[in-house]
mmCIF file of C-alpha atoms and ligand atoms in Angstrom:
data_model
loop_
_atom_site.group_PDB
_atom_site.id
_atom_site.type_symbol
_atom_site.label_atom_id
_atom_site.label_comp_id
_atom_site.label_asym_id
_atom_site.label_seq_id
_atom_site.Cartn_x
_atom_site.Cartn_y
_atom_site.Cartn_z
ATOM 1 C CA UNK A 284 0.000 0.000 0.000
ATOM 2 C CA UNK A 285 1.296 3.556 -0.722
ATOM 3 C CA UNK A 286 2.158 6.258 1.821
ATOM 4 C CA UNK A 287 -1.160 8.115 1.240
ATOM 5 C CA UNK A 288 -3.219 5.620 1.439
ATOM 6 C CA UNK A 289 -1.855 4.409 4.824
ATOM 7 C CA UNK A 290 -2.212 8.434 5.502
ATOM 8 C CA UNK A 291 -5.891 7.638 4.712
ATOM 9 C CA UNK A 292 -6.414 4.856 6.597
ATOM 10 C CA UNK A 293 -4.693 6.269 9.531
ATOM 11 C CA UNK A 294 -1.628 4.278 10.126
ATOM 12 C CA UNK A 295 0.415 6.690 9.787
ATOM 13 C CA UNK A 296 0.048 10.078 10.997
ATOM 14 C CA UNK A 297 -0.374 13.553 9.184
ATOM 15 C CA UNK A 298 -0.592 17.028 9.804
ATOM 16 C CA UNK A 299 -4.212 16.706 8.882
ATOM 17 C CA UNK A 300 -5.905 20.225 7.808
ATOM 18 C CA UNK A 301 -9.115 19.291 5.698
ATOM 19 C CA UNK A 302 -10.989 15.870 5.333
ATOM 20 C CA UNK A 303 -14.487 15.275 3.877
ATOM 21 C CA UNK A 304 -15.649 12.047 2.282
ATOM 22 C CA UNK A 305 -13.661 11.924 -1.324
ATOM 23 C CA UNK A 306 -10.525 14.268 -0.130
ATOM 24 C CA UNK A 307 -7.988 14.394 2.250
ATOM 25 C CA UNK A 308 -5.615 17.625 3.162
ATOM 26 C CA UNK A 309 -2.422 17.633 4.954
ATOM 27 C CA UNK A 310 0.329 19.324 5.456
ATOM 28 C CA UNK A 311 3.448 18.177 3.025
ATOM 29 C CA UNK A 312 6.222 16.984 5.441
ATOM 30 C CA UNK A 313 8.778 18.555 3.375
ATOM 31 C CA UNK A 314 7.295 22.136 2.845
ATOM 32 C CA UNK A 315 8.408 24.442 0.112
ATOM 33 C CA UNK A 316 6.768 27.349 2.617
ATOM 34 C CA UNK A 317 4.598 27.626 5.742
ATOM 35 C CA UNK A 318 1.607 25.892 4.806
ATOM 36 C CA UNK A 319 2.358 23.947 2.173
ATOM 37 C CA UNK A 320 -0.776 21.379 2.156
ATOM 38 C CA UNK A 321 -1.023 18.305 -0.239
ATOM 39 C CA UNK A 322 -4.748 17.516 -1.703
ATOM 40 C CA UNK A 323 -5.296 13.766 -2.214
ATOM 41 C CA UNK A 324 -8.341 11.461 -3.310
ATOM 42 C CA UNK A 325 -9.106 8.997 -0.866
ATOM 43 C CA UNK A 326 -9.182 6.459 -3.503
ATOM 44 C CA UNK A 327 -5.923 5.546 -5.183
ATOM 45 C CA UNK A 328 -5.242 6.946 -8.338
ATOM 46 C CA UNK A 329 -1.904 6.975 -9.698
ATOM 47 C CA UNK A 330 -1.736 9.951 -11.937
ATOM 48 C CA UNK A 331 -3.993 12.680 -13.129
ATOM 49 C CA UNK A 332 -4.964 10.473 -16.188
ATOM 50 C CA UNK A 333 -6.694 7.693 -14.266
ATOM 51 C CA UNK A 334 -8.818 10.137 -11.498
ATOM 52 C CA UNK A 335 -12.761 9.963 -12.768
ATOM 53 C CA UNK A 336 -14.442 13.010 -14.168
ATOM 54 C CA UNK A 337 -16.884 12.600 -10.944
ATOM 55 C CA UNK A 338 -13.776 12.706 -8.188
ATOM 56 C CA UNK A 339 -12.292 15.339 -10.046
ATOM 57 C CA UNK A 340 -14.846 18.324 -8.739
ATOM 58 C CA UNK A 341 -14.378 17.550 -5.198
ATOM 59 C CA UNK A 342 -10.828 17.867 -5.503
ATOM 60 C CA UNK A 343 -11.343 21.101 -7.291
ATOM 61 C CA UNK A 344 -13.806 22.055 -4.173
ATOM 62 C CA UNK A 345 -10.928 21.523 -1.973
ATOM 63 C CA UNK A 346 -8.715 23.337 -3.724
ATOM 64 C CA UNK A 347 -10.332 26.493 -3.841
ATOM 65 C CA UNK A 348 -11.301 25.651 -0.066
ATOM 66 C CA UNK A 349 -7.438 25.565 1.069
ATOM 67 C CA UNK A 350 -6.071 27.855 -1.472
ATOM 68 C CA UNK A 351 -8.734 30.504 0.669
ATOM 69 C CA UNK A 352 -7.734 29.588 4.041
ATOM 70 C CA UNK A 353 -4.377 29.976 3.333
ATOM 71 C CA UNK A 354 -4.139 33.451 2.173
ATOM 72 C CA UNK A 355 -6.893 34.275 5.169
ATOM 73 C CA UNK A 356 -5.146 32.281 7.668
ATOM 74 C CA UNK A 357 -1.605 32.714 7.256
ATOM 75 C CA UNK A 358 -2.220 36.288 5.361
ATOM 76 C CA UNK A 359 -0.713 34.777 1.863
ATOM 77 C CA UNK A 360 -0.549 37.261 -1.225
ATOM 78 C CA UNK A 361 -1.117 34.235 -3.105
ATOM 79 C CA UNK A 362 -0.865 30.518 -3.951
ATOM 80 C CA UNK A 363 0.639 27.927 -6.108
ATOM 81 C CA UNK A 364 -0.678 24.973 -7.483
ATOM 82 C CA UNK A 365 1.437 21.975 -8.881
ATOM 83 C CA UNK A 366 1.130 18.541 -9.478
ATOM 84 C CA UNK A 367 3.858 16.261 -10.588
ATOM 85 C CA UNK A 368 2.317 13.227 -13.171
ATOM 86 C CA UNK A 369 4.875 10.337 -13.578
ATOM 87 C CA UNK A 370 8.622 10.410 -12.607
ATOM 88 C CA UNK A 371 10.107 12.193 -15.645
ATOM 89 C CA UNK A 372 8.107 15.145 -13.959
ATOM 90 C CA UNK A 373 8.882 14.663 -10.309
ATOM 91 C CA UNK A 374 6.684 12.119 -9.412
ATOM 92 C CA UNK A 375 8.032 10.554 -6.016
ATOM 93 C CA UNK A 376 4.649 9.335 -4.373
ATOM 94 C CA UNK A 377 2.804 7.805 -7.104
ATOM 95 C CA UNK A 378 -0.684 8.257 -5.276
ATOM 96 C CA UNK A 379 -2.106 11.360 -7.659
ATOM 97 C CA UNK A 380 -1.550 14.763 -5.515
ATOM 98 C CA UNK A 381 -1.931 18.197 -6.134
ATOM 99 C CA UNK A 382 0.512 20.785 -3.856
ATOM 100 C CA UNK A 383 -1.133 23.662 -2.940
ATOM 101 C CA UNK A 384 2.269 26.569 -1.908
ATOM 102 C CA UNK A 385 1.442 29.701 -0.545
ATOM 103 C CA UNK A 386 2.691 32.681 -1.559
ATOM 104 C CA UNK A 387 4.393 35.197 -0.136
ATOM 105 C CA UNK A 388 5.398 39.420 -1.797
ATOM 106 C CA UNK A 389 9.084 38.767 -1.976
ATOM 107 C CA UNK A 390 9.443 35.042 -0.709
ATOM 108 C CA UNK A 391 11.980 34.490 -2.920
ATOM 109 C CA UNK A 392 10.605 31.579 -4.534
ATOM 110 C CA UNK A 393 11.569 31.156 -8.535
ATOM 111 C CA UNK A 394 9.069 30.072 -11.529
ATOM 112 C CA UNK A 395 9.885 27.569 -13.666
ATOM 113 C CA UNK A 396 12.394 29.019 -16.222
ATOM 114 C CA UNK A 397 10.960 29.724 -19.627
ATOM 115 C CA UNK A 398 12.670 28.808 -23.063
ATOM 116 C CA UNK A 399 13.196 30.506 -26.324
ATOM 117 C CA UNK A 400 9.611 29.668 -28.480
ATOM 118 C CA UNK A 401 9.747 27.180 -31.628
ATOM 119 C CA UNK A 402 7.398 26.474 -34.066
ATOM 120 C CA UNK A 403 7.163 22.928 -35.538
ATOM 121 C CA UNK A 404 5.421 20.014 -36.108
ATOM 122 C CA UNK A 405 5.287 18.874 -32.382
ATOM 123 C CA UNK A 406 2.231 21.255 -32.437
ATOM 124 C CA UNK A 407 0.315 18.888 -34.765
ATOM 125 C CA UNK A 408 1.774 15.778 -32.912
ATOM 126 C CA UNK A 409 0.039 16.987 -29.647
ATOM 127 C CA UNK A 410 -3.500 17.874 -31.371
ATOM 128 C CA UNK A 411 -3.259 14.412 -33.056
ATOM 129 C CA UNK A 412 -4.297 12.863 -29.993
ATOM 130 C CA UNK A 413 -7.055 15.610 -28.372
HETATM 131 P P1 AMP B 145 5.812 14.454 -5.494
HETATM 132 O O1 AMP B 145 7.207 14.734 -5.927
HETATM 133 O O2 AMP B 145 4.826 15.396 -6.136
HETATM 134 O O3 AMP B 145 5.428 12.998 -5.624
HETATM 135 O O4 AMP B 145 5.780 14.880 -3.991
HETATM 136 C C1 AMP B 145 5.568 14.048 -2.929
HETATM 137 C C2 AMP B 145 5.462 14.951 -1.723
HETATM 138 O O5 AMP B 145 4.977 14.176 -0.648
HETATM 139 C C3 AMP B 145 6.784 15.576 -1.293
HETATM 140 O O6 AMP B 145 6.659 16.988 -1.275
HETATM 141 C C4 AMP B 145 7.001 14.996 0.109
HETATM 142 O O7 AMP B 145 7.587 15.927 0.991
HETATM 143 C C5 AMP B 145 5.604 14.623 0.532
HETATM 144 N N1 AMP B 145 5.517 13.527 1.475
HETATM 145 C C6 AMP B 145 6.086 12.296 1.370
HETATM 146 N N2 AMP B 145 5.764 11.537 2.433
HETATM 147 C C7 AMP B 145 4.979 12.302 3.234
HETATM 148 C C8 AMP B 145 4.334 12.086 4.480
HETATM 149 N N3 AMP B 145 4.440 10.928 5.135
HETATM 150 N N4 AMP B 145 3.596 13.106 5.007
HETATM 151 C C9 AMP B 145 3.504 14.281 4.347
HETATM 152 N N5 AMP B 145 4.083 14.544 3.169
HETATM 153 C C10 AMP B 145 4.817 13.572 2.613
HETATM 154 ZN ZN1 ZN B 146 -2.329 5.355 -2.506
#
């Protein structure tokens, strides 16, 4: 069983901030700033790809929900939101997570680095498959 789900089932502990019946909230043991909460489904689903259309509005609920509480309750200018699908893009715990960072005016933290714009026919590859 995966780390989250024994999160979920309560054998191990958390710094538990939000639960209702399809979504759990804690606190990310390894925070990128104050606050930094993780949003799971209680179900397991690996990536992004496999979570149901019908799971996917509660976890959009409950990011709104946090992303509020944190800029009221810790006084955040703002919030991130990331999620890391499959190990080429960060994926450690493959139980599907969203992070949700706040944001602070001057905190330091850095964006993603952008790169130089190219046409080409990897434009066409993507649609192929919409
Ligand atoms: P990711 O790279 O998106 O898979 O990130 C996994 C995140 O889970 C990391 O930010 C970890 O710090 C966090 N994490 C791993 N184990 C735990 C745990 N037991 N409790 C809270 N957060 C955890
Ligand atoms: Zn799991």
């Amino acid at each position: 069983m995966c780390i989250f789900c024994k999160i979920i089932k309560g054998e191990v502990p958390c710094g538990k901030i939000y639960e209702d019946e399809h979504v759990l909230v804690f606190l990310d043991i390894n925070p990128i700033s104050k606050g930094h909460c993780l949003v799971v489904t209680k179900e397991h689903y690996e990536t992004l790809l496999e979570i149901p259309e019908d799971e996917s509005i509660y976890l959009f609920k409950a990011l709104k929900k946090i992303g509020k509480a944190l800029m009221k309750g810790l006084k955040a200018d703002g919030f991130n939101i990331g999620m890391n699908n499959f190990s080429a893009a960060g994926q450690v715990v493959m139980h599907a997570h969203f992070h949700v960072i706040p944001r602070f005016k001057g905190d330091g933290l850095k964006h993603w680095p952008g790169k130089k714009f190219e046409e080409g026919d990897y434009v066409k590859e993507i649609k192929r498959f919409l």
